[in-house]
Amino acid sequence: MKTPVVLIPGDGIGPEVTEAMREVVEAAGGRIEWEEADAGLVAVEKHGGPLPEQTLERIRHRRVALKGPCATPIGKGFRSINVRLRKALDLYASVRPVVTLPAVDVPYDRVDLIVVRENTEGLYSGLEHEVVPGIVESLRIITKKAARRIVRFAFELARNQGRRQVTFCHKADVLRLSDGLFLSEARRVARNYPFLDFQEMNVDSLCMELALDPTRFDVLVMENLFGDVLSDLCAGLVGGLGLVPGANIGKKHAVFEAVHGTAPDIAGKGLANPMALIRSAAMMLAHIGQRQAGERIEASVRRTLQAGEDLTGDLGGTGTTATLTRQLIANLSSDN
Ligand code: NAI
């Protein structure tokens, strides 16, 4: 039986990497019934807005979606699609696994961490206004409920994946009330997990420590803005945006997505690296109980990088999306 999953190809390189992903998932034995839905510029043209209600309804119905990158038209009164999607479906946890991959030229070996980011509040609550001309205020919302559930999510993830440590990242010495509340909730949740090591770190110290030695970290958890910045920083530690997968998880729904954007500079040229979306699909397969197909894909990504043939330009090669996809399919094997 196939599992229905909503597929949003998105804009720019989105349709190219989506096509590659579908081929690899099928070749890996993933049993998926894709249901395409629109978001991004394509949806503005067809439906008058970048995130149509039909698309949200489809995801509410099917519960799981895989999303390509979407462009948010700037200066036309549209709010970020990603922010809206996360709020509308209450996808409160962003999960980004950051793992060193073979043969990718980076300064660190053996990085293996997960960034967990609170997705619905903080400075991304969308509450901004002009107080008087020339002075603008953005509200940073932190609630006990959201703080508690994201820290609990991080601890549960750590427990389920056999991890040893959770690091809570904050700036409570300056943001005394908002991060003060977040920190006290984090401490409260941590008391329920005495078998896991709990660490607290200021965001600035964490950045320095990540630059010095990212291998000492395990699960990182933080509020929205810090998480946005740090998850891209961590993607850079293992080779960049073309490689790193991501998921946005809520109580009822999950949307998996590559973390890169629409790459307008290479869109339509067949040069995009599809690995990030393909690895996001592997995470999705594990989420819906098709773990084996997901593991085959991850193993193929490693073999393909190791072999170094037909890699795309972002990885220093001269391959195309199509030739790299062929390599990924050829490197799938039934025994991992
Ligand atoms: P970007 O990620 O699209 O591009 C940054 C650089 O990385 C470019 O040089 C691009 O060619 C390269 N790159 C990105 N993905 C790649 C891939 N798979 N293979 C090879 N090279 C790749 O970020 P940028 O330029 O800031 O944003 C462009 C558009 O994407 C904007 O409209 C933005 O709103 C949107 N965006 C959407 C996201 C999403 O839907 N999740 C996330 C980030 C940006």
Short mmCIF file of C-alpha atoms and ligand atoms in Angstrom, two decimals:
data_model
loop_
_atom_site.label_atom_id
_atom_site.label_comp_id
_atom_site.label_asym_id
_atom_site.label_seq_id
_atom_site.Cartn_x
_atom_site.Cartn_y
_atom_site.Cartn_z
CA MET A 1 0.00 0.00 0.00
CA LYS A 2 1.24 3.49 -0.83
CA THR A 3 1.21 6.35 1.68
CA PRO A 4 -0.25 9.63 0.43
CA VAL A 5 2.14 12.56 0.85
CA VAL A 6 1.55 16.14 -0.29
CA LEU A 7 4.33 17.35 -2.57
CA ILE A 8 5.04 21.05 -3.08
CA PRO A 9 7.61 21.44 -5.87
CA GLY A 10 7.99 25.20 -5.19
CA ASP A 11 9.94 27.72 -7.26
CA GLY A 12 13.35 28.14 -8.89
CA ILE A 13 15.32 24.91 -8.59
CA GLY A 14 12.38 23.38 -6.63
CA PRO A 15 10.80 21.46 -9.54
CA GLU A 16 14.23 20.18 -10.68
CA VAL A 17 15.26 18.80 -7.29
CA THR A 18 11.73 17.49 -6.68
CA GLU A 19 11.84 15.44 -9.86
CA ALA A 20 15.23 13.99 -8.88
CA MET A 21 13.90 13.19 -5.40
CA ARG A 22 10.88 11.32 -6.78
CA GLU A 23 13.09 9.14 -8.97
CA VAL A 24 15.43 8.27 -6.08
CA VAL A 25 12.60 7.57 -3.60
CA GLU A 26 10.93 5.25 -6.08
CA ALA A 27 14.17 3.43 -6.89
CA ALA A 28 14.83 3.02 -3.14
CA GLY A 29 11.51 1.24 -2.71
CA GLY A 30 9.63 4.12 -1.06
CA ARG A 31 5.89 3.49 -1.37
CA ILE A 32 4.47 6.98 -1.79
CA GLU A 33 1.42 8.36 -3.54
CA TRP A 34 2.48 11.94 -4.27
CA GLU A 35 -0.27 14.57 -4.31
CA GLU A 36 1.08 17.76 -5.85
CA ALA A 37 0.04 21.11 -4.38
CA ASP A 38 1.02 24.69 -5.16
CA ALA A 39 2.90 27.22 -3.05
CA GLY A 40 5.22 30.09 -3.91
CA LEU A 41 5.23 32.23 -7.04
CA VAL A 42 3.46 29.51 -9.00
CA ALA A 43 0.56 29.78 -6.53
CA VAL A 44 0.48 33.58 -6.75
CA GLU A 45 -0.14 33.25 -10.50
CA LYS A 46 -2.71 30.45 -10.18
CA HIS A 47 -4.48 31.25 -6.92
CA GLY A 48 -3.67 34.90 -6.14
CA GLY A 49 -1.52 34.17 -3.09
CA PRO A 50 1.68 32.23 -2.28
CA LEU A 51 0.09 29.82 0.21
CA PRO A 52 -3.42 28.89 -0.97
CA GLU A 53 -5.95 27.54 1.50
CA GLN A 54 -6.32 24.42 -0.71
CA THR A 55 -2.68 23.57 -0.09
CA LEU A 56 -3.05 23.96 3.67
CA GLU A 57 -6.22 21.87 3.61
CA ARG A 58 -4.46 19.13 1.64
CA ILE A 59 -1.67 18.96 4.24
CA ARG A 60 -4.17 19.01 7.12
CA HIS A 61 -5.89 16.05 5.48
CA ARG A 62 -2.79 13.99 4.63
CA ARG A 63 -0.72 15.11 7.65
CA VAL A 64 2.65 14.80 5.88
CA ALA A 65 4.19 16.96 3.17
CA LEU A 66 7.49 17.34 1.37
CA LYS A 67 8.24 20.85 0.24
CA GLY A 68 10.67 22.32 -2.26
CA PRO A 69 11.93 25.88 -1.75
CA CYS A 70 9.42 28.67 -2.29
CA ALA A 71 10.11 32.30 -3.10
CA THR A 72 8.33 34.90 -1.02
CA PRO A 73 7.66 37.95 -3.20
CA ILE A 74 9.41 40.85 -1.44
CA GLY A 75 7.68 44.19 -0.97
CA LYS A 76 4.25 43.03 -2.15
CA GLY A 77 2.70 42.65 1.27
CA PHE A 78 3.23 38.85 1.44
CA ARG A 79 4.51 37.32 4.67
CA SER A 80 7.07 34.51 4.41
CA ILE A 81 5.39 31.31 3.23
CA ASN A 82 7.50 29.23 5.55
CA VAL A 83 6.59 31.29 8.60
CA ARG A 84 2.89 31.14 7.66
CA LEU A 85 2.98 27.41 6.98
CA ARG A 86 4.61 26.71 10.34
CA LYS A 87 2.07 28.86 12.18
CA ALA A 88 -0.98 27.61 10.30
CA LEU A 89 -0.13 23.95 10.96
CA ASP A 90 1.48 24.57 14.34
CA LEU A 91 4.71 22.96 13.18
CA TYR A 92 6.42 24.03 16.36
CA ALA A 93 9.69 22.11 16.06
CA SER A 94 12.26 22.54 13.33
CA VAL A 95 14.69 19.64 13.27
CA ARG A 96 17.92 19.80 11.37
CA PRO A 97 20.38 16.90 11.61
CA VAL A 98 23.94 18.03 10.91
CA VAL A 99 26.31 15.16 10.22
CA THR A 100 29.73 15.02 8.61
CA LEU A 101 29.51 13.30 5.23
CA PRO A 102 32.28 11.40 3.50
CA ALA A 103 34.63 13.22 1.12
CA VAL A 104 33.08 16.65 1.70
CA ASP A 105 35.90 19.12 2.20
CA VAL A 106 35.19 20.76 5.58
CA PRO A 107 37.49 21.61 8.52
CA TYR A 108 35.81 19.20 10.97
CA ASP A 109 35.44 15.41 11.13
CA ARG A 110 32.77 13.55 13.07
CA VAL A 111 30.22 16.31 13.51
CA ASP A 112 26.95 14.66 14.52
CA LEU A 113 24.45 17.05 16.05
CA ILE A 114 20.81 18.02 15.73
CA VAL A 115 19.54 21.60 15.86
CA VAL A 116 16.03 21.86 17.32
CA ARG A 117 14.47 25.27 16.84
CA GLU A 118 11.22 26.69 18.23
CA ASN A 119 9.28 27.56 15.10
CA THR A 120 6.24 29.58 16.11
CA GLU A 121 7.23 32.43 18.44
CA GLY A 122 10.15 34.70 19.33
CA LEU A 123 10.91 37.58 17.00
CA TYR A 124 9.18 35.73 14.15
CA SER A 125 5.75 36.15 15.70
CA GLY A 126 5.05 38.74 13.03
CA LEU A 127 4.18 41.46 15.56
CA GLU A 128 5.85 44.61 14.25
CA HIS A 129 4.61 48.16 14.19
CA GLU A 130 5.81 51.69 13.73
CA VAL A 131 5.59 53.44 17.10
CA VAL A 132 6.16 56.90 15.64
CA PRO A 133 7.73 57.74 12.27
CA GLY A 134 11.31 56.50 12.30
CA ILE A 135 10.88 54.10 15.22
CA VAL A 136 9.77 50.52 14.68
CA GLU A 137 9.10 47.91 17.32
CA SER A 138 9.23 44.10 16.83
CA LEU A 139 7.83 41.99 19.63
CA ARG A 140 9.70 38.93 20.83
CA ILE A 141 7.07 36.57 22.20
CA ILE A 142 8.07 33.78 24.56
CA THR A 143 5.39 31.73 26.27
CA LYS A 144 5.77 29.10 28.96
CA LYS A 145 3.74 26.63 26.92
CA ALA A 146 5.83 26.92 23.76
CA ALA A 147 9.11 26.96 25.70
CA ARG A 148 8.18 23.83 27.59
CA ARG A 149 6.99 21.86 24.57
CA ILE A 150 10.07 22.60 22.43
CA VAL A 151 12.49 21.63 25.20
CA ARG A 152 10.47 18.50 25.91
CA PHE A 153 10.55 17.71 22.17
CA ALA A 154 14.36 18.03 22.18
CA PHE A 155 14.72 15.74 25.19
CA GLU A 156 12.36 13.14 23.70
CA LEU A 157 14.28 13.27 20.42
CA ALA A 158 17.53 12.81 22.34
CA ARG A 159 16.10 9.87 24.25
CA ASN A 160 14.60 8.18 21.16
CA GLN A 161 17.81 8.54 19.19
CA GLY A 162 20.12 7.36 21.93
CA ARG A 163 21.79 10.73 22.35
CA ARG A 164 23.68 11.77 25.48
CA GLN A 165 23.31 15.52 25.86
CA VAL A 166 20.91 18.44 25.32
CA THR A 167 22.31 21.98 25.15
CA PHE A 168 19.88 24.84 25.70
CA CYS A 169 20.95 28.05 23.99
CA HIS A 170 19.81 31.47 25.27
CA LYS A 171 20.73 35.05 26.11
CA ALA A 172 19.05 35.23 29.49
CA ASP A 173 21.62 37.60 31.01
CA VAL A 174 20.43 40.37 28.65
CA LEU A 175 16.91 39.25 27.70
CA ARG A 176 16.14 38.73 31.36
CA LEU A 177 12.40 38.30 31.15
CA SER A 178 11.88 36.50 27.86
CA ASP A 179 14.91 34.18 27.85
CA GLY A 180 14.72 34.09 31.64
CA LEU A 181 11.32 32.43 31.30
CA PHE A 182 12.55 30.10 28.55
CA LEU A 183 15.56 29.09 30.64
CA SER A 184 13.55 28.36 33.77
CA GLU A 185 11.15 26.20 31.73
CA ALA A 186 14.10 24.40 30.14
CA ARG A 187 15.52 23.64 33.60
CA ARG A 188 12.14 22.40 34.75
CA VAL A 189 11.80 20.02 31.78
CA ALA A 190 15.42 18.84 32.14
CA ARG A 191 14.72 17.60 35.65
CA ASN A 192 12.52 14.88 34.11
CA TYR A 193 15.46 13.51 32.13
CA PRO A 194 18.18 12.92 34.73
CA PHE A 195 19.76 10.26 32.49
CA LEU A 196 20.61 12.90 29.85
CA ASP A 197 23.26 15.55 30.32
CA PHE A 198 21.75 19.06 30.29
CA GLN A 199 23.88 22.06 29.41
CA GLU A 200 23.01 25.78 29.23
CA MET A 201 24.94 28.15 27.00
CA ASN A 202 24.75 31.76 25.93
CA VAL A 203 24.19 32.02 22.19
CA ASP A 204 27.42 33.97 21.65
CA SER A 205 29.53 31.39 23.54
CA LEU A 206 27.81 28.60 21.64
CA CYS A 207 28.75 30.19 18.30
CA MET A 208 32.38 30.38 19.37
CA GLU A 209 32.42 26.83 20.69
CA LEU A 210 30.80 25.53 17.50
CA ALA A 211 33.52 27.22 15.45
CA LEU A 212 36.24 25.74 17.67
CA ASP A 213 34.91 22.20 18.05
CA PRO A 214 31.41 21.26 16.86
CA THR A 215 32.03 17.57 17.58
CA ARG A 216 31.41 18.07 21.31
CA PHE A 217 27.75 18.95 20.77
CA ASP A 218 24.82 16.59 20.49
CA VAL A 219 21.27 18.05 20.57
CA LEU A 220 20.91 21.85 20.56
CA VAL A 221 17.60 23.52 21.39
CA MET A 222 16.71 27.21 21.16
CA GLU A 223 14.17 29.88 20.28
CA ASN A 224 13.25 30.92 16.76
CA LEU A 225 15.74 33.60 15.69
CA PHE A 226 18.79 31.98 17.33
CA GLY A 227 17.67 28.71 15.74
CA ASP A 228 17.34 30.22 12.28
CA VAL A 229 20.87 31.60 12.40
CA LEU A 230 22.51 28.64 14.13
CA SER A 231 20.92 26.00 11.95
CA ASP A 232 22.42 27.58 8.83
CA LEU A 233 25.73 28.02 10.60
CA CYS A 234 25.68 24.32 11.48
CA ALA A 235 24.76 23.38 7.89
CA GLY A 236 27.94 25.19 6.86
CA LEU A 237 30.00 23.02 9.22
CA VAL A 238 29.24 19.92 7.14
CA GLY A 239 29.25 21.24 3.59
CA GLY A 240 26.44 23.69 3.07
CA LEU A 241 22.86 24.11 2.06
CA GLY A 242 22.85 21.69 -0.88
CA LEU A 243 23.37 18.77 1.52
CA VAL A 244 21.42 19.36 4.70
CA PRO A 245 17.86 18.07 5.23
CA GLY A 246 15.20 19.46 7.53
CA ALA A 247 11.81 18.81 9.05
CA ASN A 248 9.12 20.92 10.65
CA ILE A 249 7.15 18.83 13.09
CA GLY A 250 3.93 19.52 14.97
CA LYS A 251 1.60 17.41 17.04
CA LYS A 252 -0.52 16.47 14.03
CA HIS A 253 1.46 17.42 10.93
CA ALA A 254 4.97 17.24 9.55
CA VAL A 255 6.49 19.10 6.62
CA PHE A 256 9.91 17.99 5.40
CA GLU A 257 12.03 20.36 3.34
CA ALA A 258 15.50 21.09 2.09
CA VAL A 259 16.81 24.11 3.93
CA HIS A 260 18.15 25.90 0.87
CA GLY A 261 16.22 28.50 -1.11
CA THR A 262 15.17 28.67 -4.75
CA ALA A 263 18.74 29.41 -5.97
CA PRO A 264 17.64 31.84 -8.71
CA ASP A 265 21.23 32.05 -10.03
CA ILE A 266 21.20 28.42 -11.19
CA ALA A 267 17.45 27.77 -11.61
CA GLY A 268 16.41 26.11 -14.87
CA LYS A 269 20.01 25.17 -15.75
CA GLY A 270 19.95 21.59 -14.43
CA LEU A 271 22.85 22.35 -12.07
CA ALA A 272 21.16 22.11 -8.66
CA ASN A 273 22.28 19.58 -6.10
CA PRO A 274 19.20 17.49 -5.21
CA MET A 275 20.78 15.78 -2.17
CA ALA A 276 19.25 18.06 0.48
CA LEU A 277 15.70 17.38 -0.69
CA ILE A 278 16.46 13.70 -1.22
CA ARG A 279 17.80 13.43 2.35
CA SER A 280 14.71 15.30 3.60
CA ALA A 281 12.66 12.63 1.83
CA ALA A 282 14.72 9.99 3.65
CA MET A 283 13.77 11.64 6.99
CA MET A 284 10.16 11.66 5.87
CA LEU A 285 10.27 7.97 4.98
CA ALA A 286 11.52 7.17 8.49
CA HIS A 287 8.73 9.35 9.95
CA ILE A 288 6.01 7.42 8.11
CA GLY A 289 7.38 3.99 8.96
CA GLN A 290 9.38 3.30 5.78
CA ARG A 291 12.71 3.45 7.57
CA GLN A 292 14.45 0.93 5.35
CA ALA A 293 13.93 2.95 2.18
CA GLY A 294 15.19 6.04 4.02
CA GLU A 295 18.30 4.22 5.19
CA ARG A 296 19.02 2.99 1.66
CA ILE A 297 18.88 6.58 0.43
CA GLU A 298 21.23 7.83 3.16
CA ALA A 299 23.66 5.01 2.38
CA SER A 300 23.55 5.88 -1.31
CA VAL A 301 24.28 9.56 -0.59
CA ARG A 302 27.38 8.48 1.34
CA ARG A 303 28.55 6.10 -1.38
CA THR A 304 27.98 8.73 -4.05
CA LEU A 305 29.96 11.37 -2.18
CA GLN A 306 32.73 8.89 -1.50
CA ALA A 307 32.94 7.91 -5.18
CA GLY A 308 32.99 11.59 -6.13
CA GLU A 309 31.59 11.09 -9.61
CA ASP A 310 29.15 13.50 -11.22
CA LEU A 311 28.96 15.76 -8.17
CA THR A 312 27.35 19.13 -8.79
CA GLY A 313 29.18 22.47 -8.84
CA ASP A 314 28.47 23.33 -5.18
CA LEU A 315 30.45 20.17 -4.27
CA GLY A 316 33.30 21.04 -6.60
CA GLY A 317 32.22 18.74 -9.43
CA THR A 318 31.02 19.26 -12.98
CA GLY A 319 27.95 17.02 -12.84
CA THR A 320 24.33 18.02 -13.36
CA THR A 321 21.18 17.32 -11.40
CA ALA A 322 20.40 14.50 -13.85
CA THR A 323 23.83 12.81 -13.79
CA LEU A 324 24.06 13.04 -9.99
CA THR A 325 20.58 11.53 -9.70
CA ARG A 326 21.68 8.62 -11.91
CA GLN A 327 24.67 8.05 -9.60
CA LEU A 328 22.43 8.11 -6.53
CA ILE A 329 20.13 5.51 -8.07
CA ALA A 330 23.05 3.33 -9.16
CA ASN A 331 24.47 3.47 -5.63
CA LEU A 332 21.28 2.24 -3.95
CA SER A 333 21.63 -1.32 -2.82
CA SER A 334 19.22 -3.63 -1.09
CA ASP A 335 21.51 -4.40 1.86
CA ASN A 336 22.61 -0.80 2.57
P1 NAI B 1 19.47 30.17 -1.74
O1 NAI B 1 19.60 29.04 -0.78
O2 NAI B 1 18.44 30.05 -2.77
O3 NAI B 1 20.88 30.38 -2.48
C1 NAI B 1 22.10 30.68 -1.81
C2 NAI B 1 23.28 30.14 -2.66
O4 NAI B 1 23.34 28.72 -2.52
C3 NAI B 1 23.14 30.42 -4.15
O5 NAI B 1 24.42 30.67 -4.68
C4 NAI B 1 22.60 29.11 -4.71
O6 NAI B 1 22.96 28.87 -6.05
C5 NAI B 1 23.23 28.08 -3.78
N1 NAI B 1 22.37 26.89 -3.63
C6 NAI B 1 21.25 26.80 -2.86
N2 NAI B 1 20.72 25.59 -2.99
C7 NAI B 1 21.50 24.90 -3.83
C8 NAI B 1 21.46 23.57 -4.34
N3 NAI B 1 20.50 22.70 -4.00
N4 NAI B 1 22.42 23.20 -5.21
C9 NAI B 1 23.40 24.02 -5.55
N5 NAI B 1 23.51 25.30 -5.10
C10 NAI B 1 22.57 25.72 -4.25
O7 NAI B 1 19.25 31.49 -0.85
P2 NAI B 1 18.81 32.97 -1.29
O8 NAI B 1 19.50 33.33 -2.58
O9 NAI B 1 19.02 33.79 -0.10
O10 NAI B 1 17.25 32.91 -1.54
C11 NAI B 1 16.64 32.82 -2.83
C12 NAI B 1 15.13 32.67 -2.67
O11 NAI B 1 14.80 31.50 -1.94
C13 NAI B 1 14.43 33.83 -1.93
O12 NAI B 1 13.23 34.14 -2.61
C14 NAI B 1 14.09 33.26 -0.57
O13 NAI B 1 12.91 33.83 -0.03
C15 NAI B 1 13.86 31.80 -0.91
N6 NAI B 1 14.14 30.89 0.22
C16 NAI B 1 13.24 29.90 0.43
C17 NAI B 1 13.47 28.96 1.43
C18 NAI B 1 12.49 27.86 1.61
O14 NAI B 1 11.47 27.82 0.93
N7 NAI B 1 12.73 26.94 2.53
C19 NAI B 1 14.66 29.03 2.29
C20 NAI B 1 15.57 30.10 1.94
C21 NAI B 1 15.29 31.00 0.95
#
